[in-house]
Backbone as JSON, one array per atom type, in Angstrom:
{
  "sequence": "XXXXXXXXXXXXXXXXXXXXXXXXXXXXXXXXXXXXXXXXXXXXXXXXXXXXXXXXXXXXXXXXXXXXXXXXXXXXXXXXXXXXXXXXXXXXXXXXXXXXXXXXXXXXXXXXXXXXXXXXXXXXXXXXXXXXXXXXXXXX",
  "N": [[17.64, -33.6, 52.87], [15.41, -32.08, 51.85], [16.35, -29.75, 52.59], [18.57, -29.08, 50.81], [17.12, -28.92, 48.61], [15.39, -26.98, 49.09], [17.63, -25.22, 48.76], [18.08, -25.59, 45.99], [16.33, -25.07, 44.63], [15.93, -22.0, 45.32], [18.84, -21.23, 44.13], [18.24, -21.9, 41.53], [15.72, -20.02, 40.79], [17.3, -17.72, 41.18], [18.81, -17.78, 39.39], [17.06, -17.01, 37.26], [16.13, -14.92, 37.98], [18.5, -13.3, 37.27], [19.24, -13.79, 34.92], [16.48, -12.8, 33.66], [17.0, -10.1, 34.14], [19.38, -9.46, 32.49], [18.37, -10.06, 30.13], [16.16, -7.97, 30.1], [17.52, -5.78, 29.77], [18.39, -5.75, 27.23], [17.71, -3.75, 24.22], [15.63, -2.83, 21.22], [17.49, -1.52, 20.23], [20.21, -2.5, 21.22], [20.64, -4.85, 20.57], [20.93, -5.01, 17.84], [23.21, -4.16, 16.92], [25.32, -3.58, 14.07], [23.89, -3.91, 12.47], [20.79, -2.94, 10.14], [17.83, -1.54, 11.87], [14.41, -2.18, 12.0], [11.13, -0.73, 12.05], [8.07, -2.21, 11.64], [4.39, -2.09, 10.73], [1.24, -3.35, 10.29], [-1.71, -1.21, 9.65], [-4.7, -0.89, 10.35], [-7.41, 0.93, 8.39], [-9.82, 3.01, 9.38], [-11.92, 3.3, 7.92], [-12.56, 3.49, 4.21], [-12.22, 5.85, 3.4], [-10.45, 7.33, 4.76], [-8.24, 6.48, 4.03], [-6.59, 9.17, 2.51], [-6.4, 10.6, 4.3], [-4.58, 9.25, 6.36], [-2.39, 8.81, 4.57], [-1.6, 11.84, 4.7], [-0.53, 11.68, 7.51], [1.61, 9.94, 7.44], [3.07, 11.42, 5.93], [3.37, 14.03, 7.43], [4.67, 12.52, 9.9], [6.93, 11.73, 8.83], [8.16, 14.05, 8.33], [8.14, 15.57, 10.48], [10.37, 14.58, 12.08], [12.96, 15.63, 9.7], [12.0, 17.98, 10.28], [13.59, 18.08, 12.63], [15.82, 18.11, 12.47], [16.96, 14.96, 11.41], [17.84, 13.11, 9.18], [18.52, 10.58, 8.44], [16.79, 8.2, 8.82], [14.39, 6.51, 7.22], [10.71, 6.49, 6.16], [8.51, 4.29, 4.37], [5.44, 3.49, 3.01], [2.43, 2.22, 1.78], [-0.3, 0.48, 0.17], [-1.39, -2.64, 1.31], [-1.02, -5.5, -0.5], [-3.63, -7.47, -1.5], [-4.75, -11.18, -2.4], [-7.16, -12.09, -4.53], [-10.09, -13.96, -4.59], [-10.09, -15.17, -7.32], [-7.7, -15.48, -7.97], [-6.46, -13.27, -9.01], [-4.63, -9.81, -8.29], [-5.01, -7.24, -5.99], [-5.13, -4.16, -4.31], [-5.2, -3.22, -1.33], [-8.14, -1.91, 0.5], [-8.55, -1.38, 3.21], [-6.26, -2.02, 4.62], [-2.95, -0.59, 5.38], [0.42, -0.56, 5.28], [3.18, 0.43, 6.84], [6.91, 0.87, 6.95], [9.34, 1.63, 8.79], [12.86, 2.51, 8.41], [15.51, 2.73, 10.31], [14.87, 4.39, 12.53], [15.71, 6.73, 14.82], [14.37, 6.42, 17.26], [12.84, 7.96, 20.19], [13.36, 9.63, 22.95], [10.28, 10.7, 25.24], [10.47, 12.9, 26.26], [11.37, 14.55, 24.16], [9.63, 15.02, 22.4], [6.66, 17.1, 20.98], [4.4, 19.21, 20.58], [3.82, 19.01, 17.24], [4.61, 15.85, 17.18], [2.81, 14.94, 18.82], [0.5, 16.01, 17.01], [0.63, 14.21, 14.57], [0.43, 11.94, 15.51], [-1.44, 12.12, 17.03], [-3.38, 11.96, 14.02], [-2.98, 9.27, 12.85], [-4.17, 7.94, 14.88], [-6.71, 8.71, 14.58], [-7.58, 7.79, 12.15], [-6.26, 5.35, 11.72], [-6.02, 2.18, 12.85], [-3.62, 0.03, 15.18], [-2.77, -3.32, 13.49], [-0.74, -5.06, 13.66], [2.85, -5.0, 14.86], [5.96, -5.33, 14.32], [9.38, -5.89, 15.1], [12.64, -5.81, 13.31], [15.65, -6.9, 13.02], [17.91, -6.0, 9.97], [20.04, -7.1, 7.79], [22.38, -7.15, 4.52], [22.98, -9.93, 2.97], [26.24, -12.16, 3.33]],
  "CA": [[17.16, -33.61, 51.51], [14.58, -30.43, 52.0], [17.46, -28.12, 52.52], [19.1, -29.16, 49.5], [16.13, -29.04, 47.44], [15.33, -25.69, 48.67], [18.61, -24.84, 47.89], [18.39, -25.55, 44.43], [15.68, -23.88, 44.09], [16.83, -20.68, 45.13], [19.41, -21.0, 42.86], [17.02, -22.03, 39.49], [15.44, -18.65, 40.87], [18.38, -16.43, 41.14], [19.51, -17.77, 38.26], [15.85, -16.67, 36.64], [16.14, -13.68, 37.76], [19.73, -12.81, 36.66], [18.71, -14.1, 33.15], [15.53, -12.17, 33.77], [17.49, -9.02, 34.57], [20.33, -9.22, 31.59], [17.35, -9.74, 29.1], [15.48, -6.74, 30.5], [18.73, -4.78, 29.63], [18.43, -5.2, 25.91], [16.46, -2.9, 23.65], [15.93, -2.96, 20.0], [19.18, -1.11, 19.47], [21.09, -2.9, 21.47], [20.44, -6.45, 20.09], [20.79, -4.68, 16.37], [24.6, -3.64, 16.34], [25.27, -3.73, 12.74], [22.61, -4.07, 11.67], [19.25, -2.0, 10.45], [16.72, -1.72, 12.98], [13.21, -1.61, 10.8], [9.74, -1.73, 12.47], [6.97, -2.78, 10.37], [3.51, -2.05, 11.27], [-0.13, -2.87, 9.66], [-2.42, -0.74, 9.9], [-6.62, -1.23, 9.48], [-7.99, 2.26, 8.42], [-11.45, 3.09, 10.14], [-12.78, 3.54, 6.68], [-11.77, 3.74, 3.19], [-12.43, 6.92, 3.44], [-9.51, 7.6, 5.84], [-6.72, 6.62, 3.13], [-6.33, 10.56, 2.13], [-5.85, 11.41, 6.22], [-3.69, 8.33, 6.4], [-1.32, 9.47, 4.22], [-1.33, 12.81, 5.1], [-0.28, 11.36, 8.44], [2.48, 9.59, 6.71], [3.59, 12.95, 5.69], [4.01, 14.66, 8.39], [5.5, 11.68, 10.7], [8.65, 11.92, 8.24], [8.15, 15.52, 8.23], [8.26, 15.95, 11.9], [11.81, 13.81, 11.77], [13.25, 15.94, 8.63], [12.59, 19.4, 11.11], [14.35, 18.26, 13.79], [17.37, 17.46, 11.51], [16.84, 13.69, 11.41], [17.71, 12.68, 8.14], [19.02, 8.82, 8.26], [15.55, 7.26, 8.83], [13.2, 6.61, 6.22], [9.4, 5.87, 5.88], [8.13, 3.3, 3.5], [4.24, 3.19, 3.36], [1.58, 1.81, 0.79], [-1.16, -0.61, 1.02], [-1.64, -4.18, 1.76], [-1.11, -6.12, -1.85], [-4.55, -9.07, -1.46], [-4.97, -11.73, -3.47], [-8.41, -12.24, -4.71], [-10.91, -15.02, -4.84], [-10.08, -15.63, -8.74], [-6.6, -15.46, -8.15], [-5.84, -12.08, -9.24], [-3.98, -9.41, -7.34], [-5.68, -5.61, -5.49], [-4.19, -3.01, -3.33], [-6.01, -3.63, -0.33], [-8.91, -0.65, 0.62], [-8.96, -1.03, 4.27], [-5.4, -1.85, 5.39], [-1.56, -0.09, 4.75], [1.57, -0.81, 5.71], [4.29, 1.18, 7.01], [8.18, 0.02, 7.39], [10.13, 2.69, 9.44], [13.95, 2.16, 8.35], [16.49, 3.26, 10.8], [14.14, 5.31, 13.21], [16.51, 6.83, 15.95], [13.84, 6.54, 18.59], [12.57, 9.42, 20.07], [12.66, 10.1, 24.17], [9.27, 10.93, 25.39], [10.47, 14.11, 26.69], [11.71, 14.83, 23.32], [7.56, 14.81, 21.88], [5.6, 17.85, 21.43], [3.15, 19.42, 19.76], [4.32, 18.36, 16.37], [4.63, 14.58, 17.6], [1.52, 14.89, 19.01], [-0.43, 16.01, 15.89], [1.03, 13.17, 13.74], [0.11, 10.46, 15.93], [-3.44, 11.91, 16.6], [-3.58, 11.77, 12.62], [-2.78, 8.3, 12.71], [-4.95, 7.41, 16.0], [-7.91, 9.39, 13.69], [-7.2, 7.65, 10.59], [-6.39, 3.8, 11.67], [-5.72, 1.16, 14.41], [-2.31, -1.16, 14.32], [-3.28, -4.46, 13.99], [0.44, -5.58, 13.74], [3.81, -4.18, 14.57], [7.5, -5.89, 14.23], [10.57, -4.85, 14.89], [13.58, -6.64, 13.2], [16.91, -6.5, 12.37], [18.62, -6.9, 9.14], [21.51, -6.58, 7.46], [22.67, -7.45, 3.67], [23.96, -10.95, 3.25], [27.38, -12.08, 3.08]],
  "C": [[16.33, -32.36, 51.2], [15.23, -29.36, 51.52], [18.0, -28.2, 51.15], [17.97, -29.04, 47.91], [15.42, -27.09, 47.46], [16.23, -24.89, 48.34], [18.87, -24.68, 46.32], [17.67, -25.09, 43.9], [15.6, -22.22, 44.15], [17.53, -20.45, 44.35], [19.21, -20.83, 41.35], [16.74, -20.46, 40.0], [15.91, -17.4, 40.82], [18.62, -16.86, 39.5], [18.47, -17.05, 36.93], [16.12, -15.22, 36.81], [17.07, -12.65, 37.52], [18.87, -12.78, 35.15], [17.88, -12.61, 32.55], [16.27, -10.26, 33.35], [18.2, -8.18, 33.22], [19.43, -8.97, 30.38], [16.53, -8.41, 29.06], [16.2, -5.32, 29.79], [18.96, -4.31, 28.18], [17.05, -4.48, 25.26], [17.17, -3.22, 21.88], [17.47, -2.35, 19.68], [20.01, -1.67, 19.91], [21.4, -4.35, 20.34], [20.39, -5.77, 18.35], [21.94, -3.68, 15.81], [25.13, -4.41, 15.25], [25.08, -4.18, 12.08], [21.46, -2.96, 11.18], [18.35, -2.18, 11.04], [15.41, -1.15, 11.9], [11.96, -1.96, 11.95], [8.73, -1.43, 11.66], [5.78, -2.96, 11.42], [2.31, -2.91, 10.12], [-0.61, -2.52, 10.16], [-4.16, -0.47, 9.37], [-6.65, 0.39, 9.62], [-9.56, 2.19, 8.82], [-12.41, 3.28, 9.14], [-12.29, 3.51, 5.33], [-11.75, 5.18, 2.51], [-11.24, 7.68, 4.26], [-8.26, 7.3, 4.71], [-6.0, 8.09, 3.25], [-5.52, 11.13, 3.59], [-4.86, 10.42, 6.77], [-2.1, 8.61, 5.44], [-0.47, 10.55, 4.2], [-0.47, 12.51, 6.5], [1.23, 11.3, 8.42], [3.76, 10.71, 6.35], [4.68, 13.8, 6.45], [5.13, 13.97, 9.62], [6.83, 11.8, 10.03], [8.91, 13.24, 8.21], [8.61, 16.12, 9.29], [10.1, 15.54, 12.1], [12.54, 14.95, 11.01], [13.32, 17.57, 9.74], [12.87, 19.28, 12.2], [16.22, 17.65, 13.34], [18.01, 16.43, 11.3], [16.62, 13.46, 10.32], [18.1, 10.87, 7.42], [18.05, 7.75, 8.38], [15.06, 7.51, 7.5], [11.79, 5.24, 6.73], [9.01, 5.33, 4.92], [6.57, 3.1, 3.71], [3.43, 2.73, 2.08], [0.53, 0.51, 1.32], [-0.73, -1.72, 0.61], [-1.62, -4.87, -0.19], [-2.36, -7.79, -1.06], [-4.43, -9.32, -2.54], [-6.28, -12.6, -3.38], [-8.46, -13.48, -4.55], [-10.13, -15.68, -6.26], [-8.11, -15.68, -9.08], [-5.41, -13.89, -8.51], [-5.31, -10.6, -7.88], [-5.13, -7.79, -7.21], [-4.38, -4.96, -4.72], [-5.76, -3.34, -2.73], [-6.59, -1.73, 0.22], [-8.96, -0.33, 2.14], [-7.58, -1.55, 4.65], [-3.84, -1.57, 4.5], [-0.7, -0.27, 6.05], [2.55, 0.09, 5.96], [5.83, 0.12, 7.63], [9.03, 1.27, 7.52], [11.43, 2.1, 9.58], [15.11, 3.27, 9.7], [16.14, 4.93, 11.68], [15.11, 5.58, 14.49], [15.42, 6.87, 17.07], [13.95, 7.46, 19.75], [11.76, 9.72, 21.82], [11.3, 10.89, 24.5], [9.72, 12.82, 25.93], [10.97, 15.35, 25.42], [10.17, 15.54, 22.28], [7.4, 15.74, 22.17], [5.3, 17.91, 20.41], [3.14, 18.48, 18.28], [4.28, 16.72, 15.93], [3.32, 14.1, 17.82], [0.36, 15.18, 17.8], [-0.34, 15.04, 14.93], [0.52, 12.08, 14.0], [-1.55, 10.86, 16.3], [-4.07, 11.53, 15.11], [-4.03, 9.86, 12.49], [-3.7, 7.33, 13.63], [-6.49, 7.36, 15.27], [-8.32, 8.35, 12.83], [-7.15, 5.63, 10.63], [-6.07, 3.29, 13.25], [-4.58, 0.04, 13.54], [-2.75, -2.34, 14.65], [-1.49, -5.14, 14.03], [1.52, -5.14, 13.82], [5.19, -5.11, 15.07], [8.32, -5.45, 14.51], [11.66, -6.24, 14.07], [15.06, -5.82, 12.5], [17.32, -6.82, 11.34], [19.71, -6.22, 8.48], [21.3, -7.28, 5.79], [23.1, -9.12, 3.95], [25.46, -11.41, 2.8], [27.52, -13.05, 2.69]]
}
């Protein structure tokens, strides 16, 4: 009875770590054939004073894309829509949103200077409190 029990648990385990293995294997692009791959961040700014360097950020992150002849992504940014106490609606002062459409994702060995000044901007400027990825498509 032992043997057979550690038998089967070896197997639950292999079988864990097959699973384990095949899952490991996908990446946002894989798991998002035809489909759009979007990731969606928020972002708290360190001040409301930081908007101006936050957008500038904004800027250049599509900018950086645009001179390396990456034109099929787009950036989507603006702030946070709250809804007040009294019911009525703001643009939110301390956090913005970004939704990066169809970002070809960008080997680390690919990154310099350029890359690097964008995301210090953004390091400067805010902290992500939230970031998504999803897929979508039109419906049929």
């Amino acid at each position: 009875m032992r043997r057979h029990l550690l038998m089967a648990g070896a197997i639950v385990s292999l079988g864990f770590a097959t699973a384990g293995q095949a899952l490991a294997a996908e990446t946002p692009d894989t798991l998002c054939k035809g489909g759009q791959l979007v990731s969606m961040r928020v972002n708290i700014l360190k001040g409301a004073d930081k908007a101006a360097a936050y957008d500038s950020a904004t800027r250049n992150h599509i900018g950086w894309y645009r001179s390396k002849g990456i034109t099929q992504n787009r950036l989507l940014v603006g702030p946070v829509l709250v809804r007040n106490a009294d019911g009525s609606w703001s643009n939110s002062t301390t956090e913005r949103v970004s939704i990066h459409m169809n970002s070809p994702g960008v080997p680390a060995d690919k990154r310099d200077a350029g890359w690097d000044a964008y995301v210090s901007e953004y390091r400067a400027t805010s902290d992500i409190s939230t970031e998504k990825y999803a897929c979508v498509r039109e419906p049929k």
